[in-house]
PDB file of C-alpha atoms in Angstrom:
ATOM      1  CA  MET A   1     -42.060 -29.729  31.732  1.00 43.00           C
ATOM      2  CA  ILE A   2     -39.798 -30.671  34.689  1.00 40.00           C
ATOM      3  CA  ALA A   3     -38.438 -33.774  32.622  1.00 44.00           C
ATOM      4  CA  ALA A   4     -37.647 -31.585  29.711  1.00 44.00           C
ATOM      5  CA  SER A   5     -35.560 -29.055  31.718  1.00 42.00           C
ATOM      6  CA  PRO A   6     -32.399 -31.095  32.357  1.00 42.00           C
ATOM      7  CA  ALA A   7     -32.097 -31.862  28.481  1.00 43.00           C
ATOM      8  CA  PHE A   8     -32.488 -28.201  27.746  1.00 38.00           C
ATOM      9  CA  ASP A   9     -29.696 -27.265  30.340  1.00 50.00           C
ATOM     10  CA  LEU A  10     -27.386 -29.799  29.011  1.00 43.00           C
ATOM     11  CA  GLU A  11     -27.924 -28.648  25.431  1.00 54.00           C
ATOM     12  CA  ASP A  12     -27.284 -25.061  26.460  1.00 49.00           C
ATOM     13  CA  ILE A  13     -24.221 -26.269  28.523  1.00 39.00           C
ATOM     14  CA  MET A  14     -22.836 -28.117  25.591  1.00 44.00           C
ATOM     15  CA  LYS A  15     -23.334 -25.031  23.199  1.00 49.00           C
ATOM     16  CA  ARG A  16     -21.677 -22.630  25.604  1.00 45.00           C
ATOM     17  CA  SER A  17     -18.744 -25.072  26.326  1.00 42.00           C
ATOM     18  CA  LEU A  18     -18.154 -25.446  22.349  1.00 46.00           C
ATOM     19  CA  ALA A  19     -18.289 -21.760  21.879  1.00 45.00           C
ATOM     20  CA  LEU A  20     -15.824 -21.335  24.565  1.00 39.00           C
ATOM     21  CA  LEU A  21     -13.540 -23.882  23.262  1.00 38.00           C
ATOM     22  CA  LEU A  22     -13.367 -22.437  19.776  1.00 43.00           C
ATOM     23  CA  LEU A  23     -12.767 -19.000  21.174  1.00 44.00           C
ATOM     24  CA  THR A  24     -10.036 -20.284  23.226  1.00 37.00           C
ATOM     25  CA  LEU A  25      -8.556 -22.012  20.216  1.00 40.00           C
ATOM     26  CA  PHE A  26      -8.889 -19.070  17.942  1.00 45.00           C
ATOM     27  CA  LEU A  27      -7.365 -16.672  20.338  1.00 42.00           C
ATOM     28  CA  GLY A  28      -4.736 -18.908  21.177  1.00 39.00           C
ATOM     29  CA  ALA A  29      -3.758 -19.536  17.679  1.00 40.00           C
ATOM     30  CA  CYS A  30      -3.584 -15.776  16.878  1.00 42.00           C
ATOM     31  CA  ALA A  31      -1.438 -14.972  19.951  1.00 40.00           C
ATOM     32  CA  SER A  32       1.098 -17.804  19.119  1.00 39.00           C
ATOM     33  CA  GLU A  33       1.659 -16.417  15.511  1.00 45.00           C
ATOM     34  CA  GLY A  34       3.201 -13.242  16.316  1.00 45.00           C
ATOM     35  CA  PRO A  35       1.485  -9.820  15.441  1.00 51.00           C
ATOM     36  CA  ILE A  36      -1.009 -11.172  12.710  1.00 58.00           C
ATOM     37  CA  PHE A  37      -3.362 -13.961  12.197  1.00 61.00           C
ATOM     38  CA  PRO A  38      -1.856 -17.518  11.313  1.00 62.00           C
ATOM     39  CA  ILE A  39      -1.603 -18.165   7.700  1.00 60.00           C
ATOM     40  CA  ASP A  40      -3.637 -21.372   7.773  1.00 58.00           C
ATOM     41  CA  VAL A  41      -6.843 -19.285   9.044  1.00 51.00           C
ATOM     42  CA  GLU A  42      -6.158 -16.396   6.412  1.00 54.00           C
ATOM     43  CA  PHE A  43      -6.736 -17.613   3.052  1.00 58.00           C
ATOM     44  CA  GLU A  44     -10.573 -18.313   3.066  1.00 59.00           C
ATOM     45  CA  ASP A  45     -11.193 -15.880   0.173  1.00 72.00           C
ATOM     46  CA  VAL A  46      -8.334 -15.817  -2.303  1.00 82.00           C
ATOM     47  CA  ARG A  47     -10.247 -16.712  -5.344  1.00 86.00           C
ATOM     48  CA  TRP A  48     -11.930 -13.382  -5.612  1.00 89.00           C
ATOM     49  CA  VAL A  49      -9.037 -12.244  -7.949  1.00 93.00           C
ATOM     50  CA  LEU A  50     -10.741 -14.398 -10.525  1.00 92.00           C
ATOM     51  CA  GLU A  51     -13.934 -12.300 -10.326  1.00 91.00           C
ATOM     52  CA  PRO A  52     -14.642  -9.927 -13.459  1.00 88.00           C
ATOM     53  CA  ASP A  53     -14.748  -6.818 -11.418  1.00 92.00           C
ATOM     54  CA  ALA A  54     -11.290  -7.575  -9.652  1.00 95.00           C
ATOM     55  CA  GLU A  55      -9.325  -5.760 -12.345  1.00 96.00           C
ATOM     56  CA  ALA A  56      -8.764  -2.139 -11.533  1.00 96.00           C
ATOM     57  CA  SER A  57     -10.238   0.356 -14.088  1.00 94.00           C
ATOM     58  CA  PHE A  58      -7.138   2.192 -14.698  1.00 95.00           C
ATOM     59  CA  SER A  59      -5.141  -1.316 -15.563  1.00 97.00           C
ATOM     60  CA  GLN A  60      -3.755  -1.394 -19.018  1.00 96.00           C
ATOM     61  CA  GLN A  61      -2.606  -4.802 -19.087  1.00 95.00           C
ATOM     62  CA  THR A  62      -4.921  -7.494 -17.681  1.00 96.00           C
ATOM     63  CA  PRO A  63      -3.373 -10.067 -15.318  1.00 98.00           C
ATOM     64  CA  THR A  64      -3.261 -13.606 -16.152  1.00 97.00           C
ATOM     65  CA  PHE A  65      -4.128 -16.488 -13.674  1.00 96.00           C
ATOM     66  CA  THR A  66      -2.944 -19.920 -12.956  1.00 95.00           C
ATOM     67  CA  ASP A  67      -5.630 -21.470 -11.158  1.00 90.00           C
ATOM     68  CA  THR A  68      -5.057 -24.666  -9.278  1.00 84.00           C
ATOM     69  CA  PRO A  69      -6.933 -26.698  -6.565  1.00 80.00           C
ATOM     70  CA  ARG A  70      -4.560 -25.275  -3.917  1.00 80.00           C
ATOM     71  CA  GLU A  71      -3.861 -21.637  -5.012  1.00 85.00           C
ATOM     72  CA  VAL A  72      -4.201 -19.029  -7.519  1.00 92.00           C
ATOM     73  CA  ILE A  73      -0.976 -17.644  -9.113  1.00 96.00           C
ATOM     74  CA  THR A  74      -1.669 -14.116 -10.626  1.00 98.00           C
ATOM     75  CA  SER A  75       0.930 -12.843 -13.082  1.00 98.00           C
ATOM     76  CA  PHE A  76       1.346  -9.044 -13.835  1.00 99.00           C
ATOM     77  CA  GLN A  77       3.377  -7.742 -16.853  1.00 98.00           C
ATOM     78  CA  LEU A  78       4.048  -4.400 -18.100  1.00 98.00           C
ATOM     79  CA  ARG A  79       5.269  -3.828 -21.844  1.00 97.00           C
ATOM     80  CA  PRO A  80       7.488  -0.908 -22.598  1.00 97.00           C
ATOM     81  CA  GLY A  81       5.346   2.092 -22.491  1.00 97.00           C
ATOM     82  CA  GLN A  82       2.721   1.016 -20.048  1.00 97.00           C
ATOM     83  CA  ARG A  83       2.453   2.101 -16.556  1.00 97.00           C
ATOM     84  CA  ASN A  84      -0.305   0.155 -14.717  1.00 98.00           C
ATOM     85  CA  THR A  85      -1.442  -3.486 -14.321  1.00 98.00           C
ATOM     86  CA  ALA A  86      -3.759  -3.936 -11.205  1.00 98.00           C
ATOM     87  CA  LEU A  87      -6.288  -5.505  -9.340  1.00 97.00           C
ATOM     88  CA  GLU A  88      -8.283  -3.807  -6.518  1.00 95.00           C
ATOM     89  CA  THR A  89     -10.778  -4.729  -3.681  1.00 92.00           C
ATOM     90  CA  GLY A  90     -12.806  -2.911  -1.017  1.00 84.00           C
ATOM     91  CA  GLN A  91     -16.189  -1.938  -2.293  1.00 73.00           C
ATOM     92  CA  ARG A  92     -17.740  -2.729   1.277  1.00 78.00           C
ATOM     93  CA  TRP A  93     -15.147  -0.833   3.358  1.00 83.00           C
ATOM     94  CA  ARG A  94     -16.408   1.683   5.617  1.00 86.00           C
ATOM     95  CA  LEU A  95     -15.266   3.775   8.457  1.00 92.00           C
ATOM     96  CA  GLY A  96     -14.742   2.023  11.508  1.00 91.00           C
ATOM     97  CA  HIS A  97     -13.762  -1.220   9.726  1.00 92.00           C
ATOM     98  CA  THR A  98     -10.433  -3.106  10.411  1.00 92.00           C
ATOM     99  CA  TRP A  99      -8.740  -5.152   7.476  1.00 91.00           C
ATOM    100  CA  LEU A 100      -5.769  -7.342   7.068  1.00 90.00           C
ATOM    101  CA  PHE A 101      -4.734  -7.703   3.428  1.00 89.00           C
ATOM    102  CA  GLY A 102      -1.579  -9.170   1.861  1.00 91.00           C
ATOM    103  CA  PHE A 103       0.043 -11.410  -0.718  1.00 94.00           C
ATOM    104  CA  ASP A 104       3.079 -13.435  -1.505  1.00 95.00           C
ATOM    105  CA  ILE A 105       5.275 -12.093  -4.392  1.00 98.00           C
ATOM    106  CA  ARG A 106       8.208 -13.150  -6.381  1.00 98.00           C
ATOM    107  CA  ALA A 107      10.091 -11.933  -9.717  1.00 98.00           C
ATOM    108  CA  LYS A 108      12.828 -12.863 -11.946  1.00 97.00           C
ATOM    109  CA  ALA A 109      15.802 -10.540 -11.534  1.00 96.00           C
ATOM    110  CA  SER A 110      15.808  -9.962 -15.154  1.00 96.00           C
ATOM    111  CA  GLU A 111      12.031  -8.937 -15.224  1.00 98.00           C
ATOM    112  CA  LEU A 112      12.425  -6.470 -12.009  1.00 98.00           C
ATOM    113  CA  PRO A 113      10.924  -2.949 -12.928  1.00 97.00           C
ATOM    114  CA  ARG A 114      13.438  -0.392 -13.847  1.00 95.00           C
ATOM    115  CA  VAL A 115      11.271   2.329 -13.001  1.00 95.00           C
ATOM    116  CA  PRO A 116       9.706   2.201  -9.344  1.00 96.00           C
ATOM    117  CA  VAL A 117       6.190   0.806  -9.335  1.00 98.00           C
ATOM    118  CA  ASP A 118       3.789   0.458  -6.488  1.00 98.00           C
ATOM    119  CA  VAL A 119       3.135  -3.283  -5.890  1.00 98.00           C
ATOM    120  CA  ALA A 120       0.558  -2.391  -3.285  1.00 97.00           C
ATOM    121  CA  ARG A 121      -1.698   0.730  -2.400  1.00 96.00           C
ATOM    122  CA  PHE A 122      -4.096   1.688   0.125  1.00 95.00           C
ATOM    123  CA  VAL A 123      -6.135   4.609  -1.278  1.00 95.00           C
ATOM    124  CA  ARG A 124      -9.113   6.908  -0.517  1.00 93.00           C
ATOM    125  CA  ILE A 125     -10.845   7.180  -3.909  1.00 88.00           C
ATOM    126  CA  SER A 126     -13.607   9.554  -2.819  1.00 81.00           C
ATOM    127  CA  ALA A 127     -12.756  13.261  -3.915  1.00 75.00           C
ATOM    128  CA  PRO A 128      -9.928  14.207  -3.797  1.00 79.00           C
ATOM    129  CA  GLU A 129      -8.288  10.908  -4.301  1.00 86.00           C
ATOM    130  CA  GLU A 130      -5.348  10.493  -1.889  1.00 93.00           C
ATOM    131  CA  LEU A 131      -2.737   7.643  -1.512  1.00 95.00           C
ATOM    132  CA  LEU A 132      -2.660   6.581   2.273  1.00 95.00           C
ATOM    133  CA  ALA A 133       0.165   3.994   2.003  1.00 94.00           C
ATOM    134  CA  ARG A 134       2.257   2.144  -0.423  1.00 95.00           C
ATOM    135  CA  VAL A 135       4.770  -0.703  -1.038  1.00 97.00           C
ATOM    136  CA  GLN A 136       7.140  -0.155  -3.624  1.00 97.00           C
ATOM    137  CA  LEU A 137       9.574  -2.276  -6.076  1.00 98.00           C
ATOM    138  CA  ASP A 138      12.312  -1.477  -8.319  1.00 97.00           C
ATOM    139  CA  ALA A 139      15.527  -3.539  -9.640  1.00 97.00           C
ATOM    140  CA  THR A 140      17.830  -1.499  -7.474  1.00 96.00           C
ATOM    141  CA  ASN A 141      16.359  -1.389  -3.995  1.00 96.00           C
ATOM    142  CA  GLY A 142      13.724  -4.290  -3.917  1.00 98.00           C
ATOM    143  CA  ILE A 143      10.763  -4.044  -2.026  1.00 98.00           C
ATOM    144  CA  THR A 144      10.480  -0.683   0.330  1.00 97.00           C
ATOM    145  CA  VAL A 145       7.698   0.080   2.580  1.00 93.00           C
ATOM    146  CA  MET A 146       7.212   4.015   3.097  1.00 85.00           C
ATOM    147  CA  GLY A 147      10.944   4.383   2.384  1.00 84.00           C
ATOM    148  CA  ARG A 148      12.109   1.155   4.545  1.00 91.00           C
ATOM    149  CA  ARG A 149      13.910  -1.717   3.099  1.00 93.00           C
ATOM    150  CA  CYS A 150      11.649  -4.800   3.135  1.00 95.00           C
ATOM    151  CA  PHE A 151      13.231  -7.225   0.646  1.00 98.00           C
ATOM    152  CA  THR A 152      16.437  -6.948  -1.400  1.00 97.00           C
ATOM    153  CA  PRO A 153      16.284  -7.744  -5.281  1.00 98.00           C
ATOM    154  CA  SER A 154      17.820 -11.185  -4.675  1.00 97.00           C
ATOM    155  CA  ASP A 155      15.066 -12.110  -2.004  1.00 98.00           C
ATOM    156  CA  LEU A 156      12.463 -11.847  -4.733  1.00 98.00           C
ATOM    157  CA  SER A 157      13.889 -15.082  -6.458  1.00 97.00           C
ATOM    158  CA  GLN A 158      11.568 -16.844  -3.883  1.00 97.00           C
ATOM    159  CA  TRP A 159       8.224 -16.211  -2.529  1.00 97.00           C
ATOM    160  CA  VAL A 160       8.039 -13.378   0.188  1.00 97.00           C
ATOM    161  CA  ARG A 161       5.175 -12.184   1.985  1.00 95.00           C
ATOM    162  CA  VAL A 162       3.889  -8.558   2.270  1.00 95.00           C
ATOM    163  CA  GLU A 163       0.662  -7.705   4.581  1.00 93.00           C
ATOM    164  CA  MET A 164      -1.165  -4.292   5.754  1.00 92.00           C
ATOM    165  CA  ARG A 165      -3.243  -4.137   8.671  1.00 93.00           C
ATOM    166  CA  VAL A 166      -5.439  -1.026   8.844  1.00 94.00           C
ATOM    167  CA  ARG A 167      -8.086   0.580  10.976  1.00 95.00           C
ATOM    168  CA  ILE A 168     -10.111   3.134   8.993  1.00 95.00           C
ATOM    169  CA  ARG A 169     -11.051   5.969  11.363  1.00 96.00           C
ATOM    170  CA  ASP A 170     -11.396   9.703  10.857  1.00 96.00           C
ATOM    171  CA  ASP A 171     -10.445  10.483  14.280  1.00 96.00           C
ATOM    172  CA  ASP A 172      -7.132   9.764  16.090  1.00 97.00           C
ATOM    173  CA  GLN A 173      -7.952   6.145  17.043  1.00 95.00           C
ATOM    174  CA  GLY A 174      -6.937   4.565  13.441  1.00 95.00           C
ATOM    175  CA  PHE A 175      -3.628   2.829  12.704  1.00 95.00           C
ATOM    176  CA  LEU A 176      -1.740   1.332   9.888  1.00 94.00           C
ATOM    177  CA  GLU A 177       0.726  -1.473  10.077  1.00 93.00           C
ATOM    178  CA  VAL A 178       2.927  -2.995   7.379  1.00 93.00           C
ATOM    179  CA  PHE A 179       4.682  -6.563   7.701  1.00 93.00           C
ATOM    180  CA  CYS A 180       7.305  -8.176   5.443  1.00 94.00           C
ATOM    181  CA  ASN A 181       7.429 -12.209   6.058  1.00 93.00           C
ATOM    182  CA  ARG A 182       5.130 -11.523   9.050  1.00 88.00           C
ATOM    183  CA  LYS A 183       7.571  -9.089  10.666  1.00 91.00           C
ATOM    184  CA  PRO A 184       6.564  -5.494  11.283  1.00 91.00           C
ATOM    185  CA  VAL A 185       8.420  -3.232   9.311  1.00 92.00           C
ATOM    186  CA  TRP A 186       6.492   0.123   9.484  1.00 93.00           C
ATOM    187  CA  ALA A 187       3.400   1.341  11.757  1.00 93.00           C
ATOM    188  CA  MET A 188       1.567   4.549  12.852  1.00 94.00           C
ATOM    189  CA  ASP A 189      -0.863   4.254  15.800  1.00 93.00           C
ATOM    190  CA  LYS A 190      -3.596   6.909  16.842  1.00 95.00           C
ATOM    191  CA  VAL A 191      -3.793   8.704  13.513  1.00 96.00           C
ATOM    192  CA  ARG A 192      -6.487   9.418  11.015  1.00 96.00           C
ATOM    193  CA  THR A 193      -6.119   6.888   8.450  1.00 96.00           C
ATOM    194  CA  THR A 194      -8.474   8.699   6.056  1.00 95.00           C
ATOM    195  CA  PHE A 195      -5.508  11.026   5.172  1.00 95.00           C
ATOM    196  CA  ALA A 196      -1.680  10.229   4.464  1.00 94.00           C
ATOM    197  CA  PRO A 197       0.173   9.865   7.538  1.00 92.00           C
ATOM    198  CA  PRO A 198       0.994  11.516   9.855  1.00 92.00           C
ATOM    199  CA  CYS A 199      -2.269  13.020  10.435  1.00 96.00           C
ATOM    200  CA  ARG A 200      -3.620  13.732  13.932  1.00 97.00           C
ATOM    201  CA  ARG A 201      -6.203  16.019  14.832  1.00 97.00           C
ATOM    202  CA  ALA A 202      -4.431  16.574  17.886  1.00 97.00           C
ATOM    203  CA  ASP A 203      -1.705  17.942  15.805  1.00 97.00           C
ATOM    204  CA  GLY A 204      -3.913  20.174  13.766  1.00 97.00           C
ATOM    205  CA  CYS A 205      -4.544  17.709  10.861  1.00 97.00           C
ATOM    206  CA  THR A 206      -8.316  18.627  10.761  1.00 97.00           C
ATOM    207  CA  THR A 207      -9.135  18.818   6.954  1.00 94.00           C
ATOM    208  CA  PRO A 208     -12.761  17.687   6.639  1.00 94.00           C
ATOM    209  CA  LEU A 209     -13.456  14.327   5.152  1.00 92.00           C
ATOM    210  CA  ALA A 210     -15.664  14.355   1.847  1.00 87.00           C
ATOM    211  CA  GLU A 211     -18.529  11.890   2.170  1.00 85.00           C
ATOM    212  CA  PRO A 212     -19.243   9.289   1.018  1.00 84.00           C
ATOM    213  CA  ALA A 213     -15.679   8.032   1.964  1.00 86.00           C
ATOM    214  CA  ARG A 214     -14.502   5.036  -0.134  1.00 90.00           C
ATOM    215  CA  PHE A 215     -11.311   3.282   0.134  1.00 92.00           C
ATOM    216  CA  ARG A 216      -9.429   0.352  -1.924  1.00 93.00           C
ATOM    217  CA  PHE A 217      -6.413  -1.792  -1.640  1.00 94.00           C
ATOM    218  CA  GLN A 218      -4.599  -2.106  -5.084  1.00 96.00           C
ATOM    219  CA  MET A 219      -1.998  -4.619  -5.858  1.00 97.00           C
ATOM    220  CA  GLY A 220      -0.263  -5.374  -9.265  1.00 98.00           C
ATOM    221  CA  MET A 221       2.344  -2.632 -10.742  1.00 98.00           C
ATOM    222  CA  MET A 222       1.365   0.872 -10.730  1.00 98.00           C
ATOM    223  CA  SER A 223       3.460   3.910 -11.687  1.00 96.00           C
ATOM    224  CA  ALA A 224       3.082   7.469 -12.938  1.00 94.00           C
ATOM    225  CA  ARG A 225       6.020   6.664 -15.349  1.00 95.00           C
ATOM    226  CA  ALA A 226       6.223   4.224 -18.338  1.00 97.00           C
ATOM    227  CA  GLN A 227       8.435   1.302 -18.344  1.00 97.00           C
ATOM    228  CA  PRO A 228      11.405   1.311 -20.597  1.00 96.00           C
ATOM    229  CA  ARG A 229      11.433  -2.571 -20.993  1.00 96.00           C
ATOM    230  CA  THR A 230       9.119  -5.482 -19.976  1.00 97.00           C
ATOM    231  CA  ALA A 231       8.653  -5.953 -16.431  1.00 98.00           C
ATOM    232  CA  ALA A 232       6.958  -8.876 -14.656  1.00 98.00           C
ATOM    233  CA  ILE A 233       5.931 -10.219 -11.060  1.00 99.00           C
ATOM    234  CA  GLN A 234       3.870 -12.830  -9.750  1.00 98.00           C
ATOM    235  CA  MET A 235       1.688 -12.869  -6.686  1.00 98.00           C
ATOM    236  CA  ARG A 236      -0.187 -15.586  -4.785  1.00 94.00           C
ATOM    237  CA  ARG A 237      -2.507 -15.976  -1.604  1.00 91.00           C
ATOM    238  CA  ILE A 238      -3.839 -12.357  -2.149  1.00 92.00           C
ATOM    239  CA  HIS A 239      -6.195 -11.986   0.482  1.00 87.00           C
ATOM    240  CA  ARG A 240      -8.465  -9.559   2.326  1.00 86.00           C
ATOM    241  CA  ARG A 241      -9.889 -10.357   5.909  1.00 85.00           C
ATOM    242  CA  GLY A 242     -12.074  -8.147   8.015  1.00 84.00           C
ATOM    243  CA  LEU A 243     -10.819  -8.293  11.591  1.00 85.00           C
ATOM    244  CA  LEU A 244     -13.041  -8.138  14.837  1.00 82.00           C
ATOM    245  CA  TYR A 245     -10.105  -9.560  17.208  1.00 70.00           C
ATOM    246  CA  ILE A 246      -6.649  -7.382  16.952  1.00 75.00           C
ATOM    247  CA  PRO A 247      -3.843  -9.286  18.218  1.00 69.00           C
ATOM    248  CA  ASN A 248      -0.454  -8.065  19.350  1.00 69.00           C
ATOM    249  CA  ARG A 249      -0.583  -4.590  18.093  1.00 68.00           C
ATOM    250  CA  VAL A 250       2.686  -2.847  16.735  1.00 67.00           C
ATOM    251  CA  GLY A 251       2.330   0.576  17.920  1.00 67.00           C
ATOM    252  CA  ASN A 252       4.628   3.320  16.272  1.00 66.00           C
ATOM    253  CA  LEU A 253       7.512   2.189  13.996  1.00 66.00           C
ATOM    254  CA  ASN A 254       8.610   4.631  11.804  1.00 65.00           C
ATOM    255  CA  SER A 255      11.022   7.848  11.823  1.00 49.00           C
ATOM    256  CA  ALA A 256       8.070  10.535  12.218  1.00 43.00           C
ATOM    257  CA  GLN A 257       6.613   9.732  15.528  1.00 39.00           C
TER     258      GLN A 257
END
C-alpha cells in the first residue's frame, strides 16, 4: 500500500495540473478576444441546420444548403407574395440558461428585401408568444439591431457577423447583448429577459410568466408583410453555444437605460 501511494499522488497531481492548464488556456483565449468567445472555439455545432426539425414550422420556403467539409452555407429566398423562410433552435432552453448564438450573413444588393425582414429573432413561444429581440434587414438601411445601425447595404457584399448573448431570467438578473462583427451594438443588463425590454420588476414590470416557459432563436427572413419581389440572403457558421463562463460583460448600451 505504501509503495502504491506515490504513484497515486503523481497521477492525481498530473490530472490537476492538466485541468488547471486547460482552464488557464480557455479563460485566456476568451479574455483576449473581446466581449465574446473566440471564433475558433465557437463552431463545434454548426451542422444542426441540416437536421429535419431545424426548419421553422411557419416557414413558407425551405432553405437550401451547400454542405462542404469546412462549412455549411444556408440560402434563404422569398418569392413575391411570401413572408417567411426560417430555421429555429432552442428546444432545450430553460430559465437560468445563458446562450450565445450567431451567424455570418451576406447578400447581393439586387436581392436585398424591399420590405423589412427580421433576419434573427429571440422569442418566447409559450402563450402568449412574445418577440424579445430582433435583428432587421432591408435594402435601404441594411442591418439594424433594435433600431441601431449595424451594417450598411454595401457592407453585405461580403460576409459580416451578427451575434446575440442572452441570460434567460424571470427576475432582474438577466441580460441581452447584440454584437456586429464582434463589437457590442446594443445591450441591456439586470432585466427580465422573459419579456420584451426594458422589463424590470424593480420598475413595476411584474406580469406573471406563463409556464412552461419556452424560447426559440429564429434566423432567416421573417416579416408580417409579403415581399413585392424576390429577396435572398445567405448565412454560414450558424451556431448556438451554452455558456458557463461569461467573459467581458457589456452592461447597458441603449437609449432607454
